[in-house]
Amino acid sequence: MLRRFSEVMGPRTILWSIVTVQATKAQPSASPLLSGFGAVTRAFSSRSLWKGAFVDAFLSRIKNNGGAMNGKKIWSRRSSILPEFVGSSVLIYNGKTHVRCKINEGKVGHKFGEFAFTRRRRPHRTTIAKGKQVKGKK
């Protein structure tokens, strides 16, 4: 027997999904704190909108002074990438070394730490015979 979606999920779920879809559409932001982020901040942010994006004091000084970001070492992995940083190349600390990262428009709104991996990627290896190793699945 087929039932309507509203009978299964209830009217609140439908209303919530409509509000969510409308909130993720690109609309001009009224808040000056969100001037560069647009719909990206509203869709993916886990921080209050009135607070704005977190940016370390070191990075905000560079942004306010209009200094170049090229070749700067960044230890603040928790800072958000702002639109002012697009086109620059920075060195992000991964716990051991600094990893070079080119900032483009697609990275705006994300955190610096997302682009400098802290763990090495080791492919899984299985052993077949004594002393021999073969790549791949079992």
Coordinates of N, CA and C in Angstrom, one line a residue:
M1 N 0.8 -1.2 0.0 CA 0.0 0.0 0.0 C 0.9 1.2 0.0
L2 N 0.6 2.2 -0.9 CA 1.4 3.4 -1.0 C 0.8 4.5 -0.1
R3 N 1.6 5.2 0.6 CA 1.1 6.3 1.4 C 1.8 7.6 0.9
R4 N 1.2 8.7 1.2 CA 1.8 10.0 0.8 C 3.0 10.2 1.7
F5 N 3.9 11.1 1.2 CA 5.1 11.4 1.9 C 4.7 12.1 3.2
S6 N 3.7 12.9 3.2 CA 3.3 13.7 4.4 C 2.8 12.8 5.5
E7 N 2.2 11.7 5.1 CA 1.7 10.7 6.1 C 2.9 10.0 6.8
V8 N 3.9 9.7 6.0 CA 5.0 8.9 6.6 C 5.9 9.8 7.4
M9 N 6.3 11.0 6.9 CA 7.3 11.9 7.5 C 6.7 13.0 8.4
G10 N 5.5 13.4 8.1 CA 4.8 14.4 8.8 C 5.0 15.8 8.2
P11 N 4.1 16.7 8.5 CA 4.2 18.0 7.9 C 5.4 18.9 8.3
R12 N 6.0 18.6 9.5 CA 7.2 19.4 9.9 C 8.4 19.1 9.0
T13 N 8.5 17.9 8.6 CA 9.7 17.5 7.7 C 9.6 18.2 6.4
I14 N 8.4 18.2 5.8 CA 8.2 18.9 4.5 C 8.5 20.4 4.7
L15 N 8.0 21.0 5.7 CA 8.3 22.4 5.9 C 9.8 22.7 6.1
W16 N 10.4 21.8 6.9 CA 11.9 22.0 7.1 C 12.6 21.8 5.8
S17 N 12.3 20.9 5.0 CA 13.0 20.7 3.7 C 12.8 21.9 2.8
I18 N 11.6 22.5 2.8 CA 11.4 23.7 1.9 C 12.2 24.8 2.4
V19 N 12.3 25.1 3.8 CA 13.0 26.1 4.3 C 14.5 25.9 4.0
T20 N 15.0 24.7 4.1 CA 16.4 24.4 3.9 C 16.8 24.7 2.4
V21 N 15.9 24.3 1.5 CA 16.2 24.6 0.1 C 16.2 26.0 -0.2
Q22 N 15.3 26.8 0.4 CA 15.3 28.2 0.2 C 16.5 28.9 0.8
A23 N 17.0 28.4 1.9 CA 18.1 29.0 2.6 C 19.4 28.8 1.8
T24 N 19.5 27.7 1.0 CA 20.7 27.4 0.3 C 20.8 28.1 -1.0
K25 N 19.7 28.7 -1.5 CA 19.8 29.4 -2.8 C 20.6 30.7 -2.6
A26 N 21.3 31.0 -3.7 CA 22.2 32.2 -3.6 C 21.4 33.5 -3.5
Q27 N 21.6 34.2 -2.4 CA 20.9 35.5 -2.2 C 21.9 36.5 -1.7
P28 N 21.7 37.7 -2.0 CA 22.7 38.7 -1.5 C 22.7 38.7 0.0
S29 N 23.8 38.7 0.6 CA 23.8 38.7 2.1 C 23.7 40.1 2.6
A30 N 22.9 40.3 3.6 CA 22.7 41.6 4.2 C 23.7 41.9 5.2
S31 N 24.4 40.9 5.8 CA 25.3 41.1 6.9 C 26.7 41.5 6.3
P32 N 27.4 42.5 6.8 CA 28.7 42.8 6.3 C 29.7 41.7 6.7
L33 N 29.4 40.9 7.7 CA 30.4 39.9 8.1 C 30.5 38.8 7.1
L34 N 29.4 38.6 6.3 CA 29.4 37.5 5.3 C 29.5 38.0 3.9
S35 N 30.1 39.2 3.7 CA 30.1 39.8 2.4 C 30.8 39.0 1.3
G36 N 31.8 38.2 1.7 CA 32.5 37.5 0.6 C 32.1 36.0 0.5
F37 N 31.3 35.5 1.3 CA 31.0 34.1 1.3 C 29.7 33.7 0.6
G38 N 28.7 34.5 0.7 CA 27.4 34.2 0.0 C 26.7 33.0 0.5
A39 N 26.2 32.1 -0.4 CA 25.5 31.0 0.0 C 26.3 29.9 0.6
V40 N 27.6 29.9 0.3 CA 28.5 28.9 0.9 C 28.5 28.9 2.4
T41 N 28.5 30.1 3.0 CA 28.5 30.1 4.5 C 27.2 29.6 5.0
R42 N 26.1 30.0 4.4 CA 24.8 29.6 5.0 C 24.6 28.1 4.8
A43 N 25.2 27.5 3.8 CA 24.9 26.1 3.5 C 25.8 25.2 4.4
F44 N 27.1 25.6 4.6 CA 28.1 24.7 5.2 C 28.6 25.1 6.5
S45 N 28.2 26.3 7.0 CA 28.9 26.8 8.2 C 28.4 26.1 9.5
S46 N 29.3 25.8 10.4 CA 28.9 25.2 11.7 C 29.1 26.3 12.8
R47 N 29.3 27.5 12.4 CA 29.5 28.6 13.3 C 28.4 29.6 13.1
S48 N 28.1 30.3 14.2 CA 27.0 31.3 14.1 C 27.2 32.3 13.0
L49 N 26.2 32.7 12.3 CA 26.3 33.6 11.2 C 26.7 35.0 11.7
W50 N 26.2 35.4 12.9 CA 26.5 36.7 13.3 C 28.0 36.9 13.8
K51 N 28.7 35.8 14.1 CA 30.1 35.8 14.4 C 31.0 36.0 13.2
G52 N 30.6 35.5 12.1 CA 31.4 35.5 10.9 C 32.4 34.4 10.9
A53 N 33.3 34.4 9.9 CA 34.3 33.3 9.8 C 35.4 33.6 10.7
F54 N 36.0 32.5 11.3 CA 37.1 32.7 12.2 C 38.4 32.9 11.4
V55 N 39.1 33.9 11.7 CA 40.4 34.2 11.0 C 41.4 34.5 12.1
D56 N 42.5 33.9 12.1 CA 43.6 34.2 13.1 C 44.0 35.6 13.0
A57 N 44.5 36.2 14.1 CA 44.9 37.6 14.2 C 46.1 37.9 13.2
F58 N 47.0 36.9 13.0 CA 48.1 37.0 12.1 C 47.5 37.2 10.6
L59 N 46.5 36.4 10.3 CA 46.0 36.5 8.9 C 45.1 37.7 8.7
S60 N 44.4 38.1 9.8 CA 43.6 39.3 9.7 C 44.4 40.6 9.5
R61 N 45.6 40.6 10.2 CA 46.5 41.8 10.0 C 47.0 41.9 8.6
I62 N 47.4 40.7 8.0 CA 47.8 40.7 6.6 C 46.7 41.2 5.7
K63 N 45.5 40.7 5.9 CA 44.3 41.1 5.1 C 44.0 42.6 5.2
N64 N 44.1 43.1 6.4 CA 43.7 44.5 6.6 C 44.8 45.5 6.1
N65 N 46.1 45.0 6.1 CA 47.2 45.9 5.6 C 47.3 45.7 4.1
G66 N 46.7 44.7 3.5 CA 46.8 44.5 2.1 C 48.1 43.9 1.7
G67 N 48.8 43.2 2.6 CA 50.0 42.6 2.3 C 49.9 41.3 1.5
A68 N 50.9 40.9 0.8 CA 50.9 39.7 0.0 C 51.0 38.5 0.8
M69 N 50.2 37.4 0.5 CA 50.2 36.2 1.2 C 51.2 35.2 0.6
N70 N 51.8 35.4 -0.5 CA 52.6 34.5 -1.2 C 53.8 34.0 -0.3
G71 N 53.9 32.7 -0.1 CA 55.1 32.2 0.6 C 54.9 32.3 2.1
K72 N 53.8 32.8 2.7 CA 53.7 32.9 4.1 C 53.5 31.6 4.8
K73 N 54.1 31.3 5.9 CA 53.9 30.1 6.7 C 52.7 30.3 7.6
I74 N 51.8 29.3 7.6 CA 50.5 29.4 8.4 C 50.5 28.2 9.3
W75 N 50.4 28.5 10.6 CA 50.3 27.5 11.6 C 48.8 27.3 12.0
S76 N 48.0 28.3 11.7 CA 46.6 28.3 12.1 C 45.8 27.5 11.1
R77 N 45.6 26.2 11.4 CA 44.9 25.3 10.5 C 43.4 25.6 10.6
R78 N 42.9 26.2 11.7 CA 41.5 26.4 12.0 C 41.0 27.6 11.4
S79 N 41.8 28.5 10.8 CA 41.3 29.7 10.2 C 40.6 29.4 8.9
S80 N 39.6 30.2 8.6 CA 38.9 30.1 7.3 C 39.6 30.8 6.2
I81 N 39.4 30.3 5.0 CA 40.0 31.0 3.8 C 39.1 32.0 3.3
L82 N 39.6 33.3 3.2 CA 38.8 34.4 2.8 C 39.0 34.7 1.3
P83 N 38.0 35.4 0.7 CA 38.2 35.7 -0.7 C 39.4 36.6 -1.0
E84 N 39.9 37.3 0.0 CA 41.1 38.2 -0.2 C 42.3 37.3 -0.5
F85 N 42.3 36.1 -0.1 CA 43.5 35.2 -0.2 C 43.6 34.5 -1.5
V86 N 42.6 34.6 -2.4 CA 42.6 33.9 -3.6 C 43.7 34.3 -4.5
G87 N 44.4 33.4 -5.1 CA 45.5 33.7 -6.0 C 46.8 33.6 -5.4
S88 N 46.9 33.4 -4.1 CA 48.2 33.4 -3.4 C 48.5 31.9 -3.1
S89 N 49.8 31.7 -2.8 CA 50.3 30.4 -2.5 C 50.9 30.5 -1.1
V90 N 50.4 29.6 -0.2 CA 50.8 29.6 1.2 C 51.4 28.3 1.7
L91 N 52.1 28.3 2.8 CA 52.6 27.1 3.4 C 51.9 26.8 4.6
I92 N 51.1 25.6 4.7 CA 50.3 25.3 5.8 C 51.0 24.2 6.6
Y93 N 51.1 24.3 7.9 CA 51.7 23.4 8.8 C 50.9 22.2 9.0
N94 N 51.4 21.0 8.8 CA 50.7 19.7 9.0 C 51.1 19.0 10.3
G95 N 51.9 19.6 11.1 CA 52.4 18.9 12.3 C 53.8 18.5 12.2
K96 N 54.4 18.5 11.0 CA 55.8 18.1 10.9 C 56.5 19.1 9.9
T97 N 55.9 19.3 8.8 CA 56.4 20.2 7.8 C 55.4 21.2 7.3
H98 N 55.8 22.1 6.5 CA 54.8 23.0 5.8 C 54.5 22.5 4.4
V99 N 53.3 22.5 4.1 CA 52.8 22.0 2.8 C 52.3 23.1 2.0
R100 N 52.9 23.2 0.7 CA 52.5 24.3 -0.2 C 51.1 24.1 -0.7
C101 N 50.3 25.2 -0.7 CA 48.9 25.1 -1.1 C 48.5 26.4 -1.9
K102 N 48.0 26.2 -3.1 CA 47.6 27.3 -3.9 C 46.1 27.6 -3.6
I103 N 45.8 28.8 -3.2 CA 44.4 29.2 -2.9 C 43.7 29.6 -4.1
N104 N 42.5 28.9 -4.4 CA 41.7 29.3 -5.5 C 40.3 29.6 -5.0
E105 N 39.4 29.9 -5.9 CA 38.0 30.3 -5.5 C 37.2 29.2 -4.9
G106 N 37.5 27.9 -5.3 CA 36.8 26.8 -4.8 C 37.1 26.5 -3.3
K107 N 38.2 27.0 -2.8 CA 38.7 26.8 -1.4 C 38.1 27.8 -0.4
V108 N 37.5 28.9 -0.9 CA 37.0 30.0 -0.1 C 35.9 29.4 0.8
G109 N 36.0 29.7 2.1 CA 35.0 29.2 3.1 C 35.4 28.0 3.8
H110 N 36.4 27.3 3.3 CA 36.9 26.1 3.9 C 38.0 26.5 4.9
K111 N 38.5 25.6 5.7 CA 39.6 25.8 6.6 C 41.0 25.5 6.0
F112 N 42.0 26.2 6.4 CA 43.4 25.9 5.9 C 43.8 24.4 6.1
G113 N 43.4 23.9 7.3 CA 43.8 22.5 7.7 C 43.3 21.5 6.8
E114 N 42.2 21.7 6.0 CA 41.6 20.7 5.1 C 42.5 20.4 4.0
F115 N 43.5 21.3 3.7 CA 44.3 21.1 2.5 C 45.7 20.7 2.8
A116 N 46.0 20.4 4.0 CA 47.4 19.9 4.5 C 47.1 18.7 5.3
F117 N 47.2 17.5 4.7 CA 46.9 16.3 5.4 C 48.0 16.0 6.5
T118 N 47.5 15.5 7.6 CA 48.4 15.2 8.7 C 48.9 13.8 8.8
R119 N 48.3 12.9 8.0 CA 48.7 11.5 8.0 C 49.1 11.1 6.6
R120 N 50.1 10.2 6.6 CA 50.5 9.7 5.3 C 49.6 8.6 4.7
R121 N 49.5 8.6 3.4 CA 48.6 7.6 2.8 C 49.4 6.4 2.4
R122 N 49.1 5.3 3.1 CA 49.8 4.0 2.8 C 48.9 3.1 2.1
P123 N 49.2 2.6 0.9 CA 48.3 1.6 0.3 C 48.4 0.3 1.0
H124 N 47.2 -0.4 1.0 CA 47.1 -1.7 1.7 C 47.9 -2.8 0.9
R125 N 48.7 -3.6 1.5 CA 49.4 -4.6 0.8 C 49.1 -6.0 1.5
T126 N 49.0 -7.0 0.7 CA 48.7 -8.3 1.2 C 49.9 -9.2 0.9
T127 N 50.2 -10.2 1.7 CA 51.3 -11.1 1.5 C 50.7 -12.4 0.9
I128 N 51.4 -12.9 -0.1 CA 51.0 -14.1 -0.7 C 51.9 -15.3 -0.4
A129 N 53.2 -15.1 -0.6 CA 54.2 -16.1 -0.3 C 55.2 -15.5 0.7
K130 N 56.0 -16.4 1.2 CA 57.0 -16.0 2.2 C 58.0 -15.0 1.5
G131 N 58.0 -13.8 2.1 CA 59.0 -12.8 1.6 C 58.5 -12.0 0.4
K132 N 57.4 -12.3 -0.2 CA 57.0 -11.6 -1.4 C 55.7 -10.8 -1.0
Q133 N 55.6 -9.6 -1.5 CA 54.5 -8.7 -1.2 C 53.9 -8.3 -2.5
V134 N 52.5 -8.3 -2.6 CA 51.8 -7.9 -3.8 C 50.8 -6.8 -3.4
K135 N 50.7 -5.8 -4.3 CA 49.7 -4.8 -4.1 C 48.4 -5.3 -4.4
G136 N 47.4 -4.7 -3.8 CA 46.0 -5.0 -4.1 C 45.2 -5.6 -3.0
K137 N 44.0 -6.1 -3.4 CA 43.1 -6.7 -2.4 C 43.4 -8.1 -2.3
K138 N 42.8 -8.7 -1.2 CA 42.9 -10.1 -1.0 C 42.2 -11.0 -2.0

